[in-house]
Each structure stands twice: as structure tokens, then as C-alpha cells.
Amino acid sequence: MPATLKDFEAVFPKLVEDLKQHCEHYKLPTQALDWFEKSLTYNTLGGKCNRGLSVIDTTQILLGRDLTSDEYFHAATLGWMIELLQAFFLVSDDIMDSSKTRRGQPCWYLAPNVGMIAINDAFMLESSIYVLLKKYFKSHPAYVELMELFHEVSFQTELGQTCDLLTAPEDHVDLENFSLEKYTFIVIYKTAYYSFYLPVALALLYTGKASAENLKQAEDILIPMGEYFQVQDDYLDNFADPETLGKIGTDIQDNKCSWLVNQALKKCSKEQRKALEENYGRKEKACEAKVKKLFDELELEKVYKEYEEERVADLRKKIAAVDERQGMKKEVFEEFLRKIYKRSK
């Protein structure tokens, strides 16, 4: 049975206690300890936790049975480490992007009395991963590989963020800077590695099934799947019903180097290009409406639907060819694809 958010969240208070105890060992003053606990809770809870839950689901599929309570706790702890990594990225990203809200509440740096203390809080969220990793996995045969994986995926995500910030600064619109090649690099490194590959690689390492071949198969399928997920996200930002999506899309006003604008640049006439340059990345509703109209004229919804079917057919072909002799299971990838194919939010 797939892991539930309720069971997963039930593990979190124990990890917070572990982190607090680690701080108490250094005799951290109460004020700072309470602050750290508040930051952990505010920034790590409240999301869908798909990445964290995927570690448990993948572990269960790889072992081919229900997990013991000890196995569940360890798989969930690895899952919460991804959620801590996500929290570290989000606190930092929100400052860089001057975002206002996150998960229906003010971004951490805009919460009362926080401000730029949030930068240090982000560092502490990241460091928490390695405190928990040492506490629970020090004697695991793959301890070093688990640690290296978190370091490597963090660096890959930061490379994607660097490219994103340099390609599409919010306050300077330059469509010459956009390209599908840059877009692909950004989404693979900023999203696909930590959102798709990391949960499966962690489960493979935990279950002792992380052969070079299994890790390679996971990467070859999950990175294109993560790319498809982000393209889908960009499509939904513009074409989905905000009620269903649960948010109002802002990619056009935020000057995002999105899949849609790159497709538009590839297809548009001189006149349409001029309209794009005059209206894209502007903080006005009227400008946004002109870009949306242009996307409709260029039939980008149709272009996306064709892309989706082509990409999914390719992914299904790759999944069908998975070699299961070293303990990898096709079901791992089928489950990921099932969750995202034709999603509406």
C-alpha cells in the first residue's frame, strides 16, 4: 500500500527532538533552540511531501513486501531528509525571488521578526540532514554513498538555480538570453535530480540494491521524467484552471525561462516576437493577457499535448526495457509516471 502523508508526518516530531537534543549537547541557549524548532516546523511541514513519500513507496516496491516498523522509520527518515533539503532550497529561493507567500503562508523571511536571519536558518535546515544521517545511518554499509549523494544532488540543484537566476533575472527582460538548451539544463539540474532521481537512489542504497547498473537505469528514466514534469508544470501555469491548480500562474509576469516562452520564440513571426518582447516579464495584467493571447495563436496547447504523448511513449518504452536481474523493479518507474501523467495540478 502506498505510504500516507499522515503516517509520514507522524515520524517528523521524533526527528525534531533528535535535532534539538543534538543542539542541547552544545548547550544552545533556549531562545535559539526554540527559534530552530520553529524554523524546522514552519519550513518543512505543509507541503505534499511527494519526494519524501516516494522513498518509502520505492523501498517497499524494491523489497516486494510491507516494511517492518524499523524499516518504515528509516525509509521515512531518508524521506524527511529530502524534505529538509527542499526546505533549505525554498527558504533560499524565496529570498532570491522576493516571493511573498509559500504554502499559503508568508515566506519565512517575511514572517514576524525573521528577515535575513532566514539565510542562516536555511543553512541549518541543510545541516540537519547530515546530523540525522549520522545518527541513523552511521553503521549502514552505504553511509558514505548516502552522504555523497546528498552533497552531489545539492550541488546539481544549485547549478540549476545559478543558470536560472542568470538566464531570467526578474528585473531585466532579455528574450535573447532564452533557449531550449538552457531551459533543459535548468529543469534537469534544478528539479529532476532532487525531485525524481534522489528518492529512488536513496531507496536503492538503503535496500542494498544500488548497483551501478540500477543507478544508471534510474537516472536514464527519472531525469527525462523530471524534465517532462517541469514542462507539464509550465504548461499548467498558463493553461490550467487556477481553482484546480490551487494557485494563480505567474511565470509570464515573473519573466520565467519557461517551456512555453521558448516554444513561442521558436514558432513566432517577426511581429509576434515584437509583441512578446514588449509584454513578456512585465508586471501588468494587460501585458500578461497579450502574451496569453499570443500563446493561444501559436497553438501551444496543441504543441504541449503532442510533446506529452511523445515523451510518455518514450518513457514507457524505457520502462519496458528495464533489466530487473539486479533487484530493480519496473513498478518503481510505473508508479512515478502514474502520478504525473495528465495531472491537472
mmCIF file with all atom_site columns, C-alpha atoms in Angstrom, residues 18-171:
data_model
loop_
_atom_site.group_PDB
_atom_site.id
_atom_site.type_symbol
_atom_site.label_atom_id
_atom_site.label_alt_id
_atom_site.label_comp_id
_atom_site.label_asym_id
_atom_site.label_entity_id
_atom_site.label_seq_id
_atom_site.pdbx_PDB_ins_code
_atom_site.Cartn_x
_atom_site.Cartn_y
_atom_site.Cartn_z
_atom_site.occupancy
_atom_site.B_iso_or_equiv
_atom_site.pdbx_formal_charge
_atom_site.auth_seq_id
_atom_site.auth_comp_id
_atom_site.auth_asym_id
_atom_site.auth_atom_id
_atom_site.pdbx_PDB_model_num
ATOM 1   C CA . ASP A 1 18  ? 16.726 14.375 17.776  1.00 0.00 ? 18  ASP A CA 1
ATOM 2   C CA . LEU A 1 19  ? 17.901 17.670 16.295  1.00 0.00 ? 19  LEU A CA 1
ATOM 3   C CA . LYS A 1 20  ? 17.036 19.570 19.482  1.00 0.00 ? 20  LYS A CA 1
ATOM 4   C CA . GLN A 1 21  ? 18.941 17.043 21.593  1.00 0.00 ? 21  GLN A CA 1
ATOM 5   C CA . HIS A 1 22  ? 21.945 17.452 19.309  1.00 0.00 ? 22  HIS A CA 1
ATOM 6   C CA . CYS A 1 23  ? 21.799 21.227 19.896  1.00 0.00 ? 23  CYS A CA 1
ATOM 7   C CA . GLU A 1 24  ? 21.365 20.779 23.653  1.00 0.00 ? 24  GLU A CA 1
ATOM 8   C CA . HIS A 1 25  ? 24.593 18.790 23.630  1.00 0.00 ? 25  HIS A CA 1
ATOM 9   C CA . TYR A 1 26  ? 26.258 22.116 22.689  1.00 0.00 ? 26  TYR A CA 1
ATOM 10  C CA . LYS A 1 27  ? 24.278 23.924 25.445  1.00 0.00 ? 27  LYS A CA 1
ATOM 11  C CA . LEU A 1 28  ? 22.487 26.092 22.873  1.00 0.00 ? 28  LEU A CA 1
ATOM 12  C CA . PRO A 1 29  ? 20.529 28.838 24.716  1.00 0.00 ? 29  PRO A CA 1
ATOM 13  C CA . THR A 1 30  ? 16.775 28.238 24.950  1.00 0.00 ? 30  THR A CA 1
ATOM 14  C CA . GLN A 1 31  ? 15.871 31.250 22.778  1.00 0.00 ? 31  GLN A CA 1
ATOM 15  C CA . ALA A 1 32  ? 17.957 29.920 19.860  1.00 0.00 ? 32  ALA A CA 1
ATOM 16  C CA . LEU A 1 33  ? 16.721 26.349 20.400  1.00 0.00 ? 33  LEU A CA 1
ATOM 17  C CA . ASP A 1 34  ? 13.072 27.466 20.260  1.00 0.00 ? 34  ASP A CA 1
ATOM 18  C CA . TRP A 1 35  ? 13.848 29.514 17.138  1.00 0.00 ? 35  TRP A CA 1
ATOM 19  C CA . PHE A 1 36  ? 15.413 26.480 15.420  1.00 0.00 ? 36  PHE A CA 1
ATOM 20  C CA . GLU A 1 37  ? 12.409 24.301 16.274  1.00 0.00 ? 37  GLU A CA 1
ATOM 21  C CA . LYS A 1 38  ? 10.027 26.946 14.898  1.00 0.00 ? 38  LYS A CA 1
ATOM 22  C CA . SER A 1 39  ? 12.054 27.209 11.664  1.00 0.00 ? 39  SER A CA 1
ATOM 23  C CA . LEU A 1 40  ? 12.066 23.404 11.240  1.00 0.00 ? 40  LEU A CA 1
ATOM 24  C CA . THR A 1 41  ? 8.300  23.161 11.676  1.00 0.00 ? 41  THR A CA 1
ATOM 25  C CA . TYR A 1 42  ? 7.395  26.266 9.641   1.00 0.00 ? 42  TYR A CA 1
ATOM 26  C CA . ASN A 1 43  ? 9.589  25.421 6.665   1.00 0.00 ? 43  ASN A CA 1
ATOM 27  C CA . THR A 1 44  ? 9.497  21.622 6.456   1.00 0.00 ? 44  THR A CA 1
ATOM 28  C CA . LEU A 1 45  ? 5.816  20.847 7.100   1.00 0.00 ? 45  LEU A CA 1
ATOM 29  C CA . GLY A 1 46  ? 2.822  21.901 4.996   1.00 0.00 ? 46  GLY A CA 1
ATOM 30  C CA . GLY A 1 47  ? 3.785  20.575 1.567   1.00 0.00 ? 47  GLY A CA 1
ATOM 31  C CA . LYS A 1 48  ? 2.544  17.494 -0.311  1.00 0.00 ? 48  LYS A CA 1
ATOM 32  C CA . CYS A 1 49  ? 5.774  15.632 0.637   1.00 0.00 ? 49  CYS A CA 1
ATOM 33  C CA . ASN A 1 50  ? 5.773  13.684 -2.649  1.00 0.00 ? 50  ASN A CA 1
ATOM 34  C CA . ARG A 1 51  ? 9.569  13.377 -2.619  1.00 0.00 ? 51  ARG A CA 1
ATOM 35  C CA . GLY A 1 52  ? 9.712  12.032 0.913   1.00 0.00 ? 52  GLY A CA 1
ATOM 36  C CA . LEU A 1 53  ? 6.791  9.639  0.418   1.00 0.00 ? 53  LEU A CA 1
ATOM 37  C CA . SER A 1 54  ? 8.455  8.309  -2.752  1.00 0.00 ? 54  SER A CA 1
ATOM 38  C CA . VAL A 1 55  ? 11.391 6.965  -0.691  1.00 0.00 ? 55  VAL A CA 1
ATOM 39  C CA . ILE A 1 56  ? 9.001  4.795  1.363   1.00 0.00 ? 56  ILE A CA 1
ATOM 40  C CA . ASP A 1 57  ? 6.985  3.639  -1.671  1.00 0.00 ? 57  ASP A CA 1
ATOM 41  C CA . THR A 1 58  ? 10.145 2.796  -3.643  1.00 0.00 ? 58  THR A CA 1
ATOM 42  C CA . THR A 1 59  ? 11.684 0.913  -0.683  1.00 0.00 ? 59  THR A CA 1
ATOM 43  C CA . GLN A 1 60  ? 8.501  -1.141 -0.377  1.00 0.00 ? 60  GLN A CA 1
ATOM 44  C CA . ILE A 1 61  ? 8.436  -1.952 -4.107  1.00 0.00 ? 61  ILE A CA 1
ATOM 45  C CA . LEU A 1 62  ? 12.134 -2.898 -4.148  1.00 0.00 ? 62  LEU A CA 1
ATOM 46  C CA . LEU A 1 63  ? 11.705 -5.254 -1.159  1.00 0.00 ? 63  LEU A CA 1
ATOM 47  C CA . GLY A 1 64  ? 8.448  -6.643 -2.565  1.00 0.00 ? 64  GLY A CA 1
ATOM 48  C CA . ARG A 1 65  ? 6.690  -6.608 0.818   1.00 0.00 ? 65  ARG A CA 1
ATOM 49  C CA . ASP A 1 66  ? 5.340  -4.405 3.599   1.00 0.00 ? 66  ASP A CA 1
ATOM 50  C CA . LEU A 1 67  ? 8.054  -2.729 5.661   1.00 0.00 ? 67  LEU A CA 1
ATOM 51  C CA . THR A 1 68  ? 8.757  -3.570 9.292   1.00 0.00 ? 68  THR A CA 1
ATOM 52  C CA . SER A 1 69  ? 8.266  -0.632 11.676  1.00 0.00 ? 69  SER A CA 1
ATOM 53  C CA . ASP A 1 70  ? 12.059 -0.203 11.844  1.00 0.00 ? 70  ASP A CA 1
ATOM 54  C CA . GLU A 1 71  ? 12.396 -0.198 8.023   1.00 0.00 ? 71  GLU A CA 1
ATOM 55  C CA . TYR A 1 72  ? 9.475  2.231  7.725   1.00 0.00 ? 72  TYR A CA 1
ATOM 56  C CA . PHE A 1 73  ? 11.107 4.611  10.202  1.00 0.00 ? 73  PHE A CA 1
ATOM 57  C CA . HIS A 1 74  ? 14.460 4.529  8.375   1.00 0.00 ? 74  HIS A CA 1
ATOM 58  C CA . ALA A 1 75  ? 12.884 4.970  4.923   1.00 0.00 ? 75  ALA A CA 1
ATOM 59  C CA . ALA A 1 76  ? 10.722 7.829  6.280   1.00 0.00 ? 76  ALA A CA 1
ATOM 60  C CA . THR A 1 77  ? 13.794 9.445  7.881   1.00 0.00 ? 77  THR A CA 1
ATOM 61  C CA . LEU A 1 78  ? 15.538 9.417  4.486   1.00 0.00 ? 78  LEU A CA 1
ATOM 62  C CA . GLY A 1 79  ? 12.342 10.905 3.047   1.00 0.00 ? 79  GLY A CA 1
ATOM 63  C CA . TRP A 1 80  ? 12.357 13.697 5.638   1.00 0.00 ? 80  TRP A CA 1
ATOM 64  C CA . MET A 1 81  ? 15.965 14.438 4.717   1.00 0.00 ? 81  MET A CA 1
ATOM 65  C CA . ILE A 1 82  ? 14.770 15.230 1.176   1.00 0.00 ? 82  ILE A CA 1
ATOM 66  C CA . GLU A 1 83  ? 12.038 17.419 2.673   1.00 0.00 ? 83  GLU A CA 1
ATOM 67  C CA . LEU A 1 84  ? 14.718 19.249 4.719   1.00 0.00 ? 84  LEU A CA 1
ATOM 68  C CA . LEU A 1 85  ? 16.726 19.719 1.523   1.00 0.00 ? 85  LEU A CA 1
ATOM 69  C CA . GLN A 1 86  ? 13.586 21.077 -0.141  1.00 0.00 ? 86  GLN A CA 1
ATOM 70  C CA . ALA A 1 87  ? 13.006 23.420 2.829   1.00 0.00 ? 87  ALA A CA 1
ATOM 71  C CA . PHE A 1 88  ? 16.592 24.697 2.537   1.00 0.00 ? 88  PHE A CA 1
ATOM 72  C CA . PHE A 1 89  ? 16.088 25.410 -1.179  1.00 0.00 ? 89  PHE A CA 1
ATOM 73  C CA . LEU A 1 90  ? 12.689 27.074 -0.710  1.00 0.00 ? 90  LEU A CA 1
ATOM 74  C CA . VAL A 1 91  ? 13.750 29.412 2.116   1.00 0.00 ? 91  VAL A CA 1
ATOM 75  C CA . SER A 1 92  ? 16.736 30.497 -0.005  1.00 0.00 ? 92  SER A CA 1
ATOM 76  C CA . ASP A 1 93  ? 14.793 30.715 -3.298  1.00 0.00 ? 93  ASP A CA 1
ATOM 77  C CA . ASP A 1 94  ? 12.046 32.836 -1.738  1.00 0.00 ? 94  ASP A CA 1
ATOM 78  C CA . ILE A 1 95  ? 14.625 35.424 -0.652  1.00 0.00 ? 95  ILE A CA 1
ATOM 79  C CA . MET A 1 96  ? 16.309 35.399 -4.082  1.00 0.00 ? 96  MET A CA 1
ATOM 80  C CA . ASP A 1 97  ? 12.967 35.717 -5.898  1.00 0.00 ? 97  ASP A CA 1
ATOM 81  C CA . SER A 1 98  ? 11.439 38.244 -3.444  1.00 0.00 ? 98  SER A CA 1
ATOM 82  C CA . SER A 1 99  ? 8.476  35.852 -3.140  1.00 0.00 ? 99  SER A CA 1
ATOM 83  C CA . LYS A 1 100 ? 5.624  36.762 -0.824  1.00 0.00 ? 100 LYS A CA 1
ATOM 84  C CA . THR A 1 101 ? 3.873  33.518 0.100   1.00 0.00 ? 101 THR A CA 1
ATOM 85  C CA . ARG A 1 102 ? 4.773  29.849 0.298   1.00 0.00 ? 102 ARG A CA 1
ATOM 86  C CA . ARG A 1 103 ? 2.292  27.033 1.028   1.00 0.00 ? 103 ARG A CA 1
ATOM 87  C CA . GLY A 1 104 ? -0.425 29.546 1.877   1.00 0.00 ? 104 GLY A CA 1
ATOM 88  C CA . GLN A 1 105 ? 1.553  31.487 4.492   1.00 0.00 ? 105 GLN A CA 1
ATOM 89  C CA . PRO A 1 106 ? 4.149  34.284 4.372   1.00 0.00 ? 106 PRO A CA 1
ATOM 90  C CA . CYS A 1 107 ? 7.592  33.179 3.191   1.00 0.00 ? 107 CYS A CA 1
ATOM 91  C CA . TRP A 1 108 ? 9.842  32.526 6.200   1.00 0.00 ? 108 TRP A CA 1
ATOM 92  C CA . TYR A 1 109 ? 11.933 35.665 5.664   1.00 0.00 ? 109 TYR A CA 1
ATOM 93  C CA . LEU A 1 110 ? 8.685  37.725 5.782   1.00 0.00 ? 110 LEU A CA 1
ATOM 94  C CA . ALA A 1 111 ? 7.416  36.032 8.960   1.00 0.00 ? 111 ALA A CA 1
ATOM 95  C CA . PRO A 1 112 ? 7.447  38.285 12.068  1.00 0.00 ? 112 PRO A CA 1
ATOM 96  C CA . ASN A 1 113 ? 10.966 39.172 13.296  1.00 0.00 ? 113 ASN A CA 1
ATOM 97  C CA . VAL A 1 114 ? 12.725 36.845 10.818  1.00 0.00 ? 114 VAL A CA 1
ATOM 98  C CA . GLY A 1 115 ? 14.097 38.940 7.950   1.00 0.00 ? 115 GLY A CA 1
ATOM 99  C CA . MET A 1 116 ? 17.599 37.968 6.858   1.00 0.00 ? 116 MET A CA 1
ATOM 100 C CA . ILE A 1 117 ? 18.066 35.587 9.800   1.00 0.00 ? 117 ILE A CA 1
ATOM 101 C CA . ALA A 1 118 ? 16.327 33.261 7.292   1.00 0.00 ? 118 ALA A CA 1
ATOM 102 C CA . ILE A 1 119 ? 19.632 32.878 5.426   1.00 0.00 ? 119 ILE A CA 1
ATOM 103 C CA . ASN A 1 120 ? 21.248 31.256 8.466   1.00 0.00 ? 120 ASN A CA 1
ATOM 104 C CA . ASP A 1 121 ? 18.079 29.235 9.080   1.00 0.00 ? 121 ASP A CA 1
ATOM 105 C CA . ALA A 1 122 ? 18.395 27.851 5.543   1.00 0.00 ? 122 ALA A CA 1
ATOM 106 C CA . PHE A 1 123 ? 21.956 26.708 6.317   1.00 0.00 ? 123 PHE A CA 1
ATOM 107 C CA . MET A 1 124 ? 20.701 24.998 9.492   1.00 0.00 ? 124 MET A CA 1
ATOM 108 C CA . LEU A 1 125 ? 17.965 23.160 7.585   1.00 0.00 ? 125 LEU A CA 1
ATOM 109 C CA . GLU A 1 126 ? 20.610 21.765 5.246   1.00 0.00 ? 126 GLU A CA 1
ATOM 110 C CA . SER A 1 127 ? 22.995 20.840 8.084   1.00 0.00 ? 127 SER A CA 1
ATOM 111 C CA . SER A 1 128 ? 20.157 18.970 9.825   1.00 0.00 ? 128 SER A CA 1
ATOM 112 C CA . ILE A 1 129 ? 20.258 16.384 7.033   1.00 0.00 ? 129 ILE A CA 1
ATOM 113 C CA . TYR A 1 130 ? 23.782 15.341 7.982   1.00 0.00 ? 130 TYR A CA 1
ATOM 114 C CA . VAL A 1 131 ? 23.053 15.271 11.744  1.00 0.00 ? 131 VAL A CA 1
ATOM 115 C CA . LEU A 1 132 ? 20.195 12.803 11.121  1.00 0.00 ? 132 LEU A CA 1
ATOM 116 C CA . LEU A 1 133 ? 22.177 10.834 8.543   1.00 0.00 ? 133 LEU A CA 1
ATOM 117 C CA . LYS A 1 134 ? 24.981 10.278 11.062  1.00 0.00 ? 134 LYS A CA 1
ATOM 118 C CA . LYS A 1 135 ? 22.589 9.367  13.892  1.00 0.00 ? 135 LYS A CA 1
ATOM 119 C CA . TYR A 1 136 ? 20.614 6.752  11.962  1.00 0.00 ? 136 TYR A CA 1
ATOM 120 C CA . PHE A 1 137 ? 22.864 5.518  9.143   1.00 0.00 ? 137 PHE A CA 1
ATOM 121 C CA . LYS A 1 138 ? 26.426 5.692  10.503  1.00 0.00 ? 138 LYS A CA 1
ATOM 122 C CA . SER A 1 139 ? 26.598 1.879  10.653  1.00 0.00 ? 139 SER A CA 1
ATOM 123 C CA . HIS A 1 140 ? 24.781 1.344  7.313   1.00 0.00 ? 140 HIS A CA 1
ATOM 124 C CA . PRO A 1 141 ? 27.108 -0.145 4.650   1.00 0.00 ? 141 PRO A CA 1
ATOM 125 C CA . ALA A 1 142 ? 26.117 2.692  2.258   1.00 0.00 ? 142 ALA A CA 1
ATOM 126 C CA . TYR A 1 143 ? 26.629 5.553  4.768   1.00 0.00 ? 143 TYR A CA 1
ATOM 127 C CA . VAL A 1 144 ? 29.349 7.285  2.723   1.00 0.00 ? 144 VAL A CA 1
ATOM 128 C CA . GLU A 1 145 ? 27.379 6.841  -0.529  1.00 0.00 ? 145 GLU A CA 1
ATOM 129 C CA . LEU A 1 146 ? 24.238 8.301  1.106   1.00 0.00 ? 146 LEU A CA 1
ATOM 130 C CA . MET A 1 147 ? 26.221 11.323 2.284   1.00 0.00 ? 147 MET A CA 1
ATOM 131 C CA . GLU A 1 148 ? 27.899 11.807 -1.095  1.00 0.00 ? 148 GLU A CA 1
ATOM 132 C CA . LEU A 1 149 ? 24.541 11.523 -2.863  1.00 0.00 ? 149 LEU A CA 1
ATOM 133 C CA . PHE A 1 150 ? 23.052 14.371 -0.790  1.00 0.00 ? 150 PHE A CA 1
ATOM 134 C CA . HIS A 1 151 ? 26.148 16.525 -1.409  1.00 0.00 ? 151 HIS A CA 1
ATOM 135 C CA . GLU A 1 152 ? 26.133 15.829 -5.163  1.00 0.00 ? 152 GLU A CA 1
ATOM 136 C CA . VAL A 1 153 ? 22.394 16.388 -5.659  1.00 0.00 ? 153 VAL A CA 1
ATOM 137 C CA . SER A 1 154 ? 22.553 19.622 -3.610  1.00 0.00 ? 154 SER A CA 1
ATOM 138 C CA . PHE A 1 155 ? 25.339 20.883 -5.868  1.00 0.00 ? 155 PHE A CA 1
ATOM 139 C CA . GLN A 1 156 ? 23.453 19.859 -9.035  1.00 0.00 ? 156 GLN A CA 1
ATOM 140 C CA . THR A 1 157 ? 20.341 21.731 -7.834  1.00 0.00 ? 157 THR A CA 1
ATOM 141 C CA . GLU A 1 158 ? 22.420 24.815 -7.024  1.00 0.00 ? 158 GLU A CA 1
ATOM 142 C CA . LEU A 1 159 ? 23.931 24.717 -10.530 1.00 0.00 ? 159 LEU A CA 1
ATOM 143 C CA . GLY A 1 160 ? 20.406 24.681 -11.988 1.00 0.00 ? 160 GLY A CA 1
ATOM 144 C CA . GLN A 1 161 ? 19.427 27.623 -9.787  1.00 0.00 ? 161 GLN A CA 1
ATOM 145 C CA . THR A 1 162 ? 22.546 29.572 -10.868 1.00 0.00 ? 162 THR A CA 1
ATOM 146 C CA . CYS A 1 163 ? 21.667 29.102 -14.523 1.00 0.00 ? 163 CYS A CA 1
ATOM 147 C CA . ASP A 1 164 ? 18.030 30.055 -13.848 1.00 0.00 ? 164 ASP A CA 1
ATOM 148 C CA . LEU A 1 165 ? 18.951 33.265 -11.986 1.00 0.00 ? 165 LEU A CA 1
ATOM 149 C CA . LEU A 1 166 ? 21.407 34.341 -14.687 1.00 0.00 ? 166 LEU A CA 1
ATOM 150 C CA . THR A 1 167 ? 19.115 33.431 -17.609 1.00 0.00 ? 167 THR A CA 1
ATOM 151 C CA . ALA A 1 168 ? 15.935 35.092 -16.359 1.00 0.00 ? 168 ALA A CA 1
ATOM 152 C CA . PRO A 1 169 ? 16.502 37.823 -13.759 1.00 0.00 ? 169 PRO A CA 1
ATOM 153 C CA . GLU A 1 170 ? 13.102 39.120 -12.731 1.00 0.00 ? 170 GLU A CA 1
ATOM 154 C CA . ASP A 1 171 ? 14.066 42.773 -13.178 1.00 0.00 ? 171 ASP A CA 1
#
